[in-house]
mmCIF file of C-alpha atoms in Angstrom:
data_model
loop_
_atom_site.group_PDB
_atom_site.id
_atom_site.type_symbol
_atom_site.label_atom_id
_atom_site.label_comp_id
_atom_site.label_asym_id
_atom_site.label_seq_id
_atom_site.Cartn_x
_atom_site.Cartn_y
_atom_site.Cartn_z
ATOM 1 C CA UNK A 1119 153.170 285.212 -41.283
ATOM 2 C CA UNK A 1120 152.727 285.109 -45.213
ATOM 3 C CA UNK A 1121 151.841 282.314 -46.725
ATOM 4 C CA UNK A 1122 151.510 281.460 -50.721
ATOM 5 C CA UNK A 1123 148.182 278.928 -51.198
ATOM 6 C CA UNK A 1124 147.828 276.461 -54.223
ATOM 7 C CA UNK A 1125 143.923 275.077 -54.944
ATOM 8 C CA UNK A 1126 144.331 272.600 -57.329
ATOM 9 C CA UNK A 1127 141.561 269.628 -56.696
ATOM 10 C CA UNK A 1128 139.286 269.916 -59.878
ATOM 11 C CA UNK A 1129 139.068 272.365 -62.399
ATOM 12 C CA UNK A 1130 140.358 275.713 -61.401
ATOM 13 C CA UNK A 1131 143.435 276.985 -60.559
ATOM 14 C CA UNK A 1132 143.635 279.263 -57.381
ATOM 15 C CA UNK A 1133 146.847 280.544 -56.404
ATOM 16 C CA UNK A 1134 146.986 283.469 -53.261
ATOM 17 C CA UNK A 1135 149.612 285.252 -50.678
ATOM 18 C CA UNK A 1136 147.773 285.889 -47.460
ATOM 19 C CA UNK A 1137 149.433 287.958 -44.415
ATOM 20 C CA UNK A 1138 147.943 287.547 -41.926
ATOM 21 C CA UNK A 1139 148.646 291.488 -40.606
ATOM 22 C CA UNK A 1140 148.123 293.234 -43.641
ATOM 23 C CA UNK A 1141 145.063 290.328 -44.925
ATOM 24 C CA UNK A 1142 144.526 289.052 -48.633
ATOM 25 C CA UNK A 1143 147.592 290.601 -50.647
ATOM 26 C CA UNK A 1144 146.830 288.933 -54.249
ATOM 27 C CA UNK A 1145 145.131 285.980 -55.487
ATOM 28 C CA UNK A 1146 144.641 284.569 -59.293
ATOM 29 C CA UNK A 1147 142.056 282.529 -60.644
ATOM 30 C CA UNK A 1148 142.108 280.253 -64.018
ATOM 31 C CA UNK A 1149 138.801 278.063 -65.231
ATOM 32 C CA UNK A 1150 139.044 275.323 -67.305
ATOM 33 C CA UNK A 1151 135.229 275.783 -68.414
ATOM 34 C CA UNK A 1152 135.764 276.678 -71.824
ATOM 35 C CA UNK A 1153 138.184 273.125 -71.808
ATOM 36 C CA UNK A 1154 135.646 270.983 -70.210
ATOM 37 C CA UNK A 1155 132.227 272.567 -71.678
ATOM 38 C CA UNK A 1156 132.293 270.485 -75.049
ATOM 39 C CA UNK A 1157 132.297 267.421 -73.220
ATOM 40 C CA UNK A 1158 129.723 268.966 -70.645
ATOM 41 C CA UNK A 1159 131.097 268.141 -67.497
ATOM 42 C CA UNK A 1160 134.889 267.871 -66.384
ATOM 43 C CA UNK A 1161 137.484 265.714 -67.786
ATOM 44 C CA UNK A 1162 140.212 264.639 -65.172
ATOM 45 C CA UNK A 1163 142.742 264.008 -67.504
ATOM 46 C CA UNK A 1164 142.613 266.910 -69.215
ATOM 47 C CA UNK A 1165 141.951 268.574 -65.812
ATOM 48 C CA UNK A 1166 145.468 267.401 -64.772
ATOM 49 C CA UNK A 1167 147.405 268.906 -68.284
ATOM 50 C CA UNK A 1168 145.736 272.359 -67.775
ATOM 51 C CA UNK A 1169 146.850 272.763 -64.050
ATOM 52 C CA UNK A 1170 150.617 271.544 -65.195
ATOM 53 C CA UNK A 1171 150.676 274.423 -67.914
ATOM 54 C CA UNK A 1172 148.833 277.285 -65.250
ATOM 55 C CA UNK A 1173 149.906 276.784 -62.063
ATOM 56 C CA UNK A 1174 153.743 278.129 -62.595
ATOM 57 C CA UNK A 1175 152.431 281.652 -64.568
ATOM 58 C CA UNK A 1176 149.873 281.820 -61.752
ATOM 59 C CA UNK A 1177 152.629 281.636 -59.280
ATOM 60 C CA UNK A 1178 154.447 284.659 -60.837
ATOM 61 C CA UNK A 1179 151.681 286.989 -61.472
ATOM 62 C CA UNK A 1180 150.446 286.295 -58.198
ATOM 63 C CA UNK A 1181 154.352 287.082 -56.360
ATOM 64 C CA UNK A 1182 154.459 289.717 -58.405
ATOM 65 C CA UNK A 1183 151.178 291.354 -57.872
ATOM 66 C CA UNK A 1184 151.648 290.650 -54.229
ATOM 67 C CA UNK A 1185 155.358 292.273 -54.206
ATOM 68 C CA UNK A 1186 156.349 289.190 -52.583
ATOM 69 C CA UNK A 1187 159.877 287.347 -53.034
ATOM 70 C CA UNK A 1188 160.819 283.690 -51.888
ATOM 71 C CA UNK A 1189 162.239 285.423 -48.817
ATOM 72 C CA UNK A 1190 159.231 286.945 -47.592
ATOM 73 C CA UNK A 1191 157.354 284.004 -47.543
ATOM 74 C CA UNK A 1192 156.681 281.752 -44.648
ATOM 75 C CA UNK A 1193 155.148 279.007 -46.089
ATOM 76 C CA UNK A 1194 153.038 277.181 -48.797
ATOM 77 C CA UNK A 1195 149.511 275.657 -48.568
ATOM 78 C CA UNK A 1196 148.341 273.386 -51.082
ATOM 79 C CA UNK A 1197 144.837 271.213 -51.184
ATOM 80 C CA UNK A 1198 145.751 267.662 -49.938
ATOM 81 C CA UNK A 1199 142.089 266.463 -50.779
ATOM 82 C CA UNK A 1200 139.409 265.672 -51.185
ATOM 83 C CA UNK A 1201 139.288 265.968 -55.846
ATOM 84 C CA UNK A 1202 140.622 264.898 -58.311
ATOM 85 C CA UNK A 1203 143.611 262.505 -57.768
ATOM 86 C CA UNK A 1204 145.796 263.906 -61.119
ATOM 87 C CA UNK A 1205 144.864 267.204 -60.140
ATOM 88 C CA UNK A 1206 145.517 267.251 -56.385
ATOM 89 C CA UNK A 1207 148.936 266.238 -57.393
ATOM 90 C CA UNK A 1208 150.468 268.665 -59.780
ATOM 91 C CA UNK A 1209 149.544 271.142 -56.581
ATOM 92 C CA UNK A 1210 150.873 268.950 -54.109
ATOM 93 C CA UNK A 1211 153.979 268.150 -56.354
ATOM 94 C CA UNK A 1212 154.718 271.734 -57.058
ATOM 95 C CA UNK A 1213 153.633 273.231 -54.018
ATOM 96 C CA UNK A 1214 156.733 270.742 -52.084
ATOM 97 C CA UNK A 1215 159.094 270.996 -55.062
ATOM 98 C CA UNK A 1216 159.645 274.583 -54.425
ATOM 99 C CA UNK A 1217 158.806 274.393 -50.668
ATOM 100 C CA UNK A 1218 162.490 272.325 -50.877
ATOM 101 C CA UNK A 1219 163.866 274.963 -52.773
ATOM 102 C CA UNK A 1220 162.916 277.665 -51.052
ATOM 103 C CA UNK A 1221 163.622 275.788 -47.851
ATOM 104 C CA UNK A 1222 159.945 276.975 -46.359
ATOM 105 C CA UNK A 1223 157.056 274.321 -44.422
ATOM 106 C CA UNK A 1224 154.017 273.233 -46.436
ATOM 107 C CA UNK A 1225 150.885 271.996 -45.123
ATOM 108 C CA UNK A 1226 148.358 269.935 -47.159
ATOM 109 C CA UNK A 1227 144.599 271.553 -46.521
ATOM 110 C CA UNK A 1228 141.641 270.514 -46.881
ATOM 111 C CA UNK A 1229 139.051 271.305 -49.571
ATOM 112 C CA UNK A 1230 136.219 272.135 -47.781
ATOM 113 C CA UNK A 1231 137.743 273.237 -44.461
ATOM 114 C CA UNK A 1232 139.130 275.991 -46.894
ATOM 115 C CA UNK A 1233 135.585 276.636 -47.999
ATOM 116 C CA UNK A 1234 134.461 276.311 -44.376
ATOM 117 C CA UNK A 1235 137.120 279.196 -43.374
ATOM 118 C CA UNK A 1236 136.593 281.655 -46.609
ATOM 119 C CA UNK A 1237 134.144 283.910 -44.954
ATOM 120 C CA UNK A 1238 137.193 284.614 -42.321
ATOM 121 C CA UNK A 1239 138.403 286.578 -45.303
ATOM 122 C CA UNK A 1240 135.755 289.249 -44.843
ATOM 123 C CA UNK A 1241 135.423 292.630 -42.801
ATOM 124 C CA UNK A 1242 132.554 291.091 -40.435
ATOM 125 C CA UNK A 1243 133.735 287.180 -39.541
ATOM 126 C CA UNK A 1244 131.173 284.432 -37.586
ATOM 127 C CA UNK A 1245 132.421 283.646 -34.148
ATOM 128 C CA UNK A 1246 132.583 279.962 -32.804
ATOM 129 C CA UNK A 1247 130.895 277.811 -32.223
ATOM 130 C CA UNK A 1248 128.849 277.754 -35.597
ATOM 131 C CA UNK A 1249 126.618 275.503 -38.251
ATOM 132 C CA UNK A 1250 128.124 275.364 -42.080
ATOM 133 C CA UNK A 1251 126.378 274.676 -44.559
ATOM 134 C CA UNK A 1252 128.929 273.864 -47.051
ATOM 135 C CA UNK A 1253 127.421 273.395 -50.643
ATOM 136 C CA UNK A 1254 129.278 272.970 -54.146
ATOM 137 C CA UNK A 1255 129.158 270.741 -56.985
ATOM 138 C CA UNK A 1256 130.716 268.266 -55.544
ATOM 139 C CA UNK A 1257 130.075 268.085 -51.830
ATOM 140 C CA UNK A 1258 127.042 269.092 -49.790
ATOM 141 C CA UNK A 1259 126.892 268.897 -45.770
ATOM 142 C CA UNK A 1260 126.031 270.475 -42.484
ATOM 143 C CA UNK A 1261 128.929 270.709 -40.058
ATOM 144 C CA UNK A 1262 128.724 271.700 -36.633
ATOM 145 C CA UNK A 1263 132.131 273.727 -36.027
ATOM 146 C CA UNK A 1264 132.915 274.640 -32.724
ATOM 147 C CA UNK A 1265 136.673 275.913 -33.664
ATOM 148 C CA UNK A 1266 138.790 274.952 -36.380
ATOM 149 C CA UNK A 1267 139.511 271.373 -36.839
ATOM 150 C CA UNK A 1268 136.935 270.724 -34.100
ATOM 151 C CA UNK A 1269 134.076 268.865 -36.803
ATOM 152 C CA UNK A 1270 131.089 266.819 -36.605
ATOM 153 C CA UNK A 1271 129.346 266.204 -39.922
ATOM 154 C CA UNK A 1272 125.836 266.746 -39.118
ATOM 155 C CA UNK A 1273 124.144 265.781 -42.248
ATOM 156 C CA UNK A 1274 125.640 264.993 -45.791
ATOM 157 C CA UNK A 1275 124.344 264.695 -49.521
ATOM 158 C CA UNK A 1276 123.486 260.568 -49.510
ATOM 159 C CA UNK A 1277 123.355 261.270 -53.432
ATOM 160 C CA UNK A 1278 124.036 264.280 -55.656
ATOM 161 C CA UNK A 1279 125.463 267.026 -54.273
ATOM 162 C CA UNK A 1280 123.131 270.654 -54.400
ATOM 163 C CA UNK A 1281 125.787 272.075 -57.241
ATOM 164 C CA UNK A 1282 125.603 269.175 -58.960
ATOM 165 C CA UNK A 1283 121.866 268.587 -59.386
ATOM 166 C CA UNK A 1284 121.895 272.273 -60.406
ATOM 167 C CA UNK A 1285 124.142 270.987 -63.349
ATOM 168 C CA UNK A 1286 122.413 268.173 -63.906
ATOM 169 C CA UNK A 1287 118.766 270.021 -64.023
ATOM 170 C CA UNK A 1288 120.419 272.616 -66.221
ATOM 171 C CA UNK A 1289 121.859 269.967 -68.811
ATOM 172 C CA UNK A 1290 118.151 268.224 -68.845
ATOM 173 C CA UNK A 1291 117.462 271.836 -69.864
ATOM 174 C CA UNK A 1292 119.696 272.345 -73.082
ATOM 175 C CA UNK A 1293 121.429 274.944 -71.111
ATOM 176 C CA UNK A 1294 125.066 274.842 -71.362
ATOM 177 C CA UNK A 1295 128.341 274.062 -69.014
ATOM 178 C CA UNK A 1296 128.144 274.538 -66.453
ATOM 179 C CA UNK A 1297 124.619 275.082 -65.956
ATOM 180 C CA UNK A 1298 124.166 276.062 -62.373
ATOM 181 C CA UNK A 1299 124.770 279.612 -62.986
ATOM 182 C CA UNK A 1300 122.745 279.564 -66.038
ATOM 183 C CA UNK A 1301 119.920 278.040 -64.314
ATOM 184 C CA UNK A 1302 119.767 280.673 -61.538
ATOM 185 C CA UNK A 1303 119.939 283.640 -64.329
ATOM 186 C CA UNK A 1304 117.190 281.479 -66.062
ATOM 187 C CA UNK A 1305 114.961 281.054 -62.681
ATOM 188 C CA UNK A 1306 115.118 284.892 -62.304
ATOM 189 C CA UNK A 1307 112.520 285.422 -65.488
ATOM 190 C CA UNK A 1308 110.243 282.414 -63.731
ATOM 191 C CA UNK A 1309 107.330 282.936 -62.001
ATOM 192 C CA UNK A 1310 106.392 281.176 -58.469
ATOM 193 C CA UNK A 1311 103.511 279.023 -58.101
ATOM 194 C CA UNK A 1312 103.112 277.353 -61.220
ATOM 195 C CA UNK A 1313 105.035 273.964 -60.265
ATOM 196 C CA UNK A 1314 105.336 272.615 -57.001
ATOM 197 C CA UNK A 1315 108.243 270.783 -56.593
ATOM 198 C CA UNK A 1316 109.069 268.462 -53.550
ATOM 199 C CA UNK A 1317 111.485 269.541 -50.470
ATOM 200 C CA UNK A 1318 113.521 265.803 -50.492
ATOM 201 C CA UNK A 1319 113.847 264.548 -46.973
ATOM 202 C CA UNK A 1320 112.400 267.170 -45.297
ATOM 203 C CA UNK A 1321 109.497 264.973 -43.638
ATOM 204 C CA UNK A 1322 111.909 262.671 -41.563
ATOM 205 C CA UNK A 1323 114.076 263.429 -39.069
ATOM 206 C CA UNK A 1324 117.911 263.831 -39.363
ATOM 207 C CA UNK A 1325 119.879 266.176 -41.287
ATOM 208 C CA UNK A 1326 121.132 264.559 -44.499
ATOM 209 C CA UNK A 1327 120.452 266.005 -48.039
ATOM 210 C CA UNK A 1328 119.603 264.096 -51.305
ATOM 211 C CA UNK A 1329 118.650 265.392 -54.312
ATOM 212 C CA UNK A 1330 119.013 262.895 -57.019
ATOM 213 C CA UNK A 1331 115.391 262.588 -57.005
ATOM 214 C CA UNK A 1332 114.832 265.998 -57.414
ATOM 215 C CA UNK A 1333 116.665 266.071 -60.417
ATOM 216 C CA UNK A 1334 114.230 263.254 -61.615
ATOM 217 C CA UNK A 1335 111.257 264.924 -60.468
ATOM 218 C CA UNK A 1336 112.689 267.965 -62.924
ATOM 219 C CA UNK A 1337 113.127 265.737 -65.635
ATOM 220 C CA UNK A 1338 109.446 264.266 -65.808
ATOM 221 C CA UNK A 1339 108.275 268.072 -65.511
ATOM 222 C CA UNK A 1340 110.397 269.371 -68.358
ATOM 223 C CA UNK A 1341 109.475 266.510 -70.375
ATOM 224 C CA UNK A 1342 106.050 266.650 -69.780
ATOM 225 C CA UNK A 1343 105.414 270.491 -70.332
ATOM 226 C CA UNK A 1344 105.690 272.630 -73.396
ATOM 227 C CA UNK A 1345 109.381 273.817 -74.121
ATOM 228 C CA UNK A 1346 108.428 277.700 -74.506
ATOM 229 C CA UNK A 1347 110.727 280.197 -72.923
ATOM 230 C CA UNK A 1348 108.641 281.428 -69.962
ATOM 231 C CA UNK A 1349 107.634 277.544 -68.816
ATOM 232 C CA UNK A 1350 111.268 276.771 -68.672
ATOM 233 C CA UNK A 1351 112.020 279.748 -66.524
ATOM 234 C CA UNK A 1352 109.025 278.719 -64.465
ATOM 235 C CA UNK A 1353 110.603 275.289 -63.818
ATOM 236 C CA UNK A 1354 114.079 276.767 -62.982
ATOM 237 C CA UNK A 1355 112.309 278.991 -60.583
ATOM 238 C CA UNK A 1356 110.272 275.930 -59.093
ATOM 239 C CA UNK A 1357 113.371 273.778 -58.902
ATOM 240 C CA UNK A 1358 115.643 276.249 -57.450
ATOM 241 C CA UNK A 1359 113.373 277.160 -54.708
ATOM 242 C CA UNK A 1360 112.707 273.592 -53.604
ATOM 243 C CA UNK A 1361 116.656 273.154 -53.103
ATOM 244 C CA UNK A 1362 116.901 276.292 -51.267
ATOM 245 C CA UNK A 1363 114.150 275.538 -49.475
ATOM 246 C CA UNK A 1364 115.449 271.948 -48.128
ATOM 247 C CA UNK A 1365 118.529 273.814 -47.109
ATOM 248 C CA UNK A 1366 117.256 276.346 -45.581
ATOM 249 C CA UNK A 1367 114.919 273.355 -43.529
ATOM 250 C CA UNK A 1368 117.743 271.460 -42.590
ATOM 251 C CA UNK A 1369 119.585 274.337 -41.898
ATOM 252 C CA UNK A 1370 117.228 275.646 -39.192
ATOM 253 C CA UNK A 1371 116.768 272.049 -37.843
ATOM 254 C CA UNK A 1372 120.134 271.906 -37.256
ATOM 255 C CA UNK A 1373 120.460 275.165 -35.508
ATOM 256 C CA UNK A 1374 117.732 273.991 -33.130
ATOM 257 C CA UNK A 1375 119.877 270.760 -32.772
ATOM 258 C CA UNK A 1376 122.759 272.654 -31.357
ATOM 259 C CA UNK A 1377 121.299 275.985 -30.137
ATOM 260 C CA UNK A 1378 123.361 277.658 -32.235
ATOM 261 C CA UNK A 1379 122.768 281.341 -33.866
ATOM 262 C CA UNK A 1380 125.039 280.947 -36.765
ATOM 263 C CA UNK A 1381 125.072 279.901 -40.154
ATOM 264 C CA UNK A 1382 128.162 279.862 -42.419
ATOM 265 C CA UNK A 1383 127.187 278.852 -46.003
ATOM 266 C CA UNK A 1384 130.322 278.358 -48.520
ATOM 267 C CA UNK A 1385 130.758 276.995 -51.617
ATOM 268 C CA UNK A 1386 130.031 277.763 -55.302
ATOM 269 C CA UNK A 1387 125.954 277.269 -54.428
ATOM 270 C CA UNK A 1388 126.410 280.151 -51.926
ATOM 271 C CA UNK A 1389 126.649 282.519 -54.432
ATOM 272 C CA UNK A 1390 122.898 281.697 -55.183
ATOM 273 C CA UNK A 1391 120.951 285.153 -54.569
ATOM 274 C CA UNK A 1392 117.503 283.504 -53.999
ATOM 275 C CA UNK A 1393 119.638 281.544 -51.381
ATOM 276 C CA UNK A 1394 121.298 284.849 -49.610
ATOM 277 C CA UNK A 1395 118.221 286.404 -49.817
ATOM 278 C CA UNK A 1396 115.835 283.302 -48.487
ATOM 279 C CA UNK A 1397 118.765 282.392 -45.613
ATOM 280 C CA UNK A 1398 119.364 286.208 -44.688
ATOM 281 C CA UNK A 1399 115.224 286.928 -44.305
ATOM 282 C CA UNK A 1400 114.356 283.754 -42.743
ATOM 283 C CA UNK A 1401 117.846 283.745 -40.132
ATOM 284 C CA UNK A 1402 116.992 287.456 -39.081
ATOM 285 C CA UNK A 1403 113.406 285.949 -38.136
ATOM 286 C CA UNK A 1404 114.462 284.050 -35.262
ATOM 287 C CA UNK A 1405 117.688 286.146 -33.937
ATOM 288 C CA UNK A 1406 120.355 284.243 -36.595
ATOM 289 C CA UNK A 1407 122.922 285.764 -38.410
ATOM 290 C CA UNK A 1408 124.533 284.663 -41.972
ATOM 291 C CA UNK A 1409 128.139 284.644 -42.758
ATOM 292 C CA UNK A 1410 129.091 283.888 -46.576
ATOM 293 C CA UNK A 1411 132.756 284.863 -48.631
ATOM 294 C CA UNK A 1412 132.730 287.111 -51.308
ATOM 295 C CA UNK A 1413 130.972 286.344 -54.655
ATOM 296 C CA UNK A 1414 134.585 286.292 -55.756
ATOM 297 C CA UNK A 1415 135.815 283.617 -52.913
ATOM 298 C CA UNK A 1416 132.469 281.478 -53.382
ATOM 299 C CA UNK A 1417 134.254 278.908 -55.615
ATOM 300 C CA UNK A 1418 137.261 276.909 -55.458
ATOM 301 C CA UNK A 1419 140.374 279.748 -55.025
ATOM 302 C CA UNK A 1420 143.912 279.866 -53.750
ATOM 303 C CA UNK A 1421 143.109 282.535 -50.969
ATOM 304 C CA UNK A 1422 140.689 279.853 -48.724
ATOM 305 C CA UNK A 1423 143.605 277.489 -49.124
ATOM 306 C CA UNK A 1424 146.218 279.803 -47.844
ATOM 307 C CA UNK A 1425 143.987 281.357 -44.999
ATOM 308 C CA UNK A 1426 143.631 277.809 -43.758
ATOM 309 C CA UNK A 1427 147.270 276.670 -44.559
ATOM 310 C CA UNK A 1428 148.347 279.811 -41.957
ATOM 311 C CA UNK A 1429 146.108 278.509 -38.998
ATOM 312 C CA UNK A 1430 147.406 275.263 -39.381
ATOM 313 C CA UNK A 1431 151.158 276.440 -39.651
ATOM 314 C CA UNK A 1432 150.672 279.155 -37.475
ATOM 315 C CA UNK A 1433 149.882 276.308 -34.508
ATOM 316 C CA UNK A 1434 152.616 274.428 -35.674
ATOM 317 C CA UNK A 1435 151.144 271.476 -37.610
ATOM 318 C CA UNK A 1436 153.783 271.053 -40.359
ATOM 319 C CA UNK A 1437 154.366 268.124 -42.542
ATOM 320 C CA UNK A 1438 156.577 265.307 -42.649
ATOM 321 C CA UNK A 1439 158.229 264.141 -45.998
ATOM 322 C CA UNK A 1440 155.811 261.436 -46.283
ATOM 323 C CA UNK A 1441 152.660 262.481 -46.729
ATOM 324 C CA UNK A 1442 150.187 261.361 -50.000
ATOM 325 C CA UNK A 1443 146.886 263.309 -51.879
ATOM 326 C CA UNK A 1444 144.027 262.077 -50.347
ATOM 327 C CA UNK A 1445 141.113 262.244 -53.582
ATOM 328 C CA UNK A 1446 138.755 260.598 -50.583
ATOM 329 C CA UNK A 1447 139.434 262.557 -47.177
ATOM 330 C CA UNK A 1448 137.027 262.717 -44.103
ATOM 331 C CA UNK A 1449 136.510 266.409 -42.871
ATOM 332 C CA UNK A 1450 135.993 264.959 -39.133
ATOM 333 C CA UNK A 1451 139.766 263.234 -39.168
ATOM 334 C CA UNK A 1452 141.327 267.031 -39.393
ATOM 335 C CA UNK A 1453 143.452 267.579 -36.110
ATOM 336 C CA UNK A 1454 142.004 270.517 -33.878
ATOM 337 C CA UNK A 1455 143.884 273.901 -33.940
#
């Protein structure tokens, strides 16, 4: 089965053709940071324009890099939700419109189920049941999978998401958008031990996440220390080890929870090296194992979507002409596969 994937639910546009014989045949990637970055954070509107000029370029470049026709395809995936309602539907919209033409199924995926699935895309792939830890700018939560479509939301951010309050920080910083990625690079010149910054809602039970306070707690330290270069890497340092460090908490709590062994992380956070390197050293401790994508497939792409689009066609679970974007969409309501 071959199947052509559309990712369209914020700010990038990810189109892929995945076989699922001969694996990953071609997937392109556009960014809309240089768009958004004067206005330092994303713009839906404008969001929405810069997918409808993209997405149809992608689509050849991608066909033709994949030496794939019409003909040879078997189907189109597209994000259904959860993002950004304008952007969700030029995807949706086009990924139908030529579905029609081409007289092929389509299946509407979900965001982070594609996230969940991207580390299927690699040589060595987690077997089920597992925990995800699923972490981006816009969502962060801990899933217990036990197959695909089989979901129950362990914990979840009550606030800011982990990606976001790594934008957020980075902003309080001066750095520019988006400043996750910037922090990180920053927090590699810092030094541990000079701040101590809290681990939120570690010292209750349950598994949810928040850190909106966090970013506070950052705030009132930058403001309150001298702006040289080598105290602002110090803080980066201090603030991105306390968020790895609540993960990697909650993480482990919820692997005693279930008894599980495995940890999926996915996402544009799991790109983090301090994170790779903190989960793979402290997992190996007790017996784990970590499963992440590819730096490449960390954020938002076309070749998650299609991956997932193929399980769900593959068992048969194709959609009816009336069938709506979802910018709100529970991961738990996904049929089982």
């Amino acid at each position: 089965m071959r199947i052509l994937g559309f990712e369209t639910s914020c700010d990038e546009t990810g189109i892929a053709v995945y076989d699922n014989e001969q694996g990953l045949l071609a997937h392109q990637l556009y960014s809309q940071v240089k768009l958004h970055a004067d206005y330092g954070g994303v713009v839906p509107e404008l969001a929405s324009r810069d997918h409808v000029r993209k997405i149809i370029p992608l689509i050849q470049k991608t066909l033709a890099e994949a030496k794939t026709t019409a003909e040879d395809l078997d189907g189109i995936a597209y994000t259904r939700g959860p993002g950004l309602i304008g952007a969700l539907l030029v995807g949706s919209c086009v990924a139908r419109s030529l579905a029609f033409a081409w007289d092929l199924p389509t299946v509407g995926v979900h965001h982070m189920e594609g996230h969940l699935l991207a580390p299927m895309l690699e040589d060595e792939i987690p077997a089920f049941p597992f925990i995800a830890l699923l972490v981006s700018g816009g969502h962060s939560m801990i899933v217990d999978v036990q197959g695909i479509g089989r979901y129950k939301v362990l914990g979840e951010s009550i606030d800011d998401a982990a990606g976001e309050a790594f934008d957020k920080t980075a902003k309080l910083m001066g750095l520019d958008y988006p400043g996750g990625p910037l922090l990180a690079k920053l927090a590699e010149q810092g030094e541990p031990g000079h701040y101590k910054f809290p681990r939120p809602m570690t010292d209750r039970p349950g598994l949810d996440l928040s850190f909106s306070g966090l970013k506070t707690f950052a705030a009132n330290t930058i403001r309150a220390n001298a702006d040289d270069p080598q105290t602002r890497a110090n803080i980066a340092y201090a603030f991105q080890e306390a968020v790895v460090d609540t993960l990697l908490i909650k993480s482990k709590r919820a692997l005693q929870q279930t008894g599980y062994k495995r940890v999926v992380i996915a996402g544009g956070v799991s790109a983090n090296t301090m994170l790779r390197t903190r989960f793979d050293s402290e997992l190996k401790k007790i017996g784990g194992a970590v499963f992440y994508p590819s730096l490449g497939l960390c954020t938002d792409n076309g070749a998650m979507i299609a991956y997932a689009g193929m399980q769900r066609l593959q068992a048969g679970q194709i959609e009816t002409d009336n069938v709506r974007s979802l910018p709100r969409w529970p991961l738990e309501d996904l049929p089982p596969v």
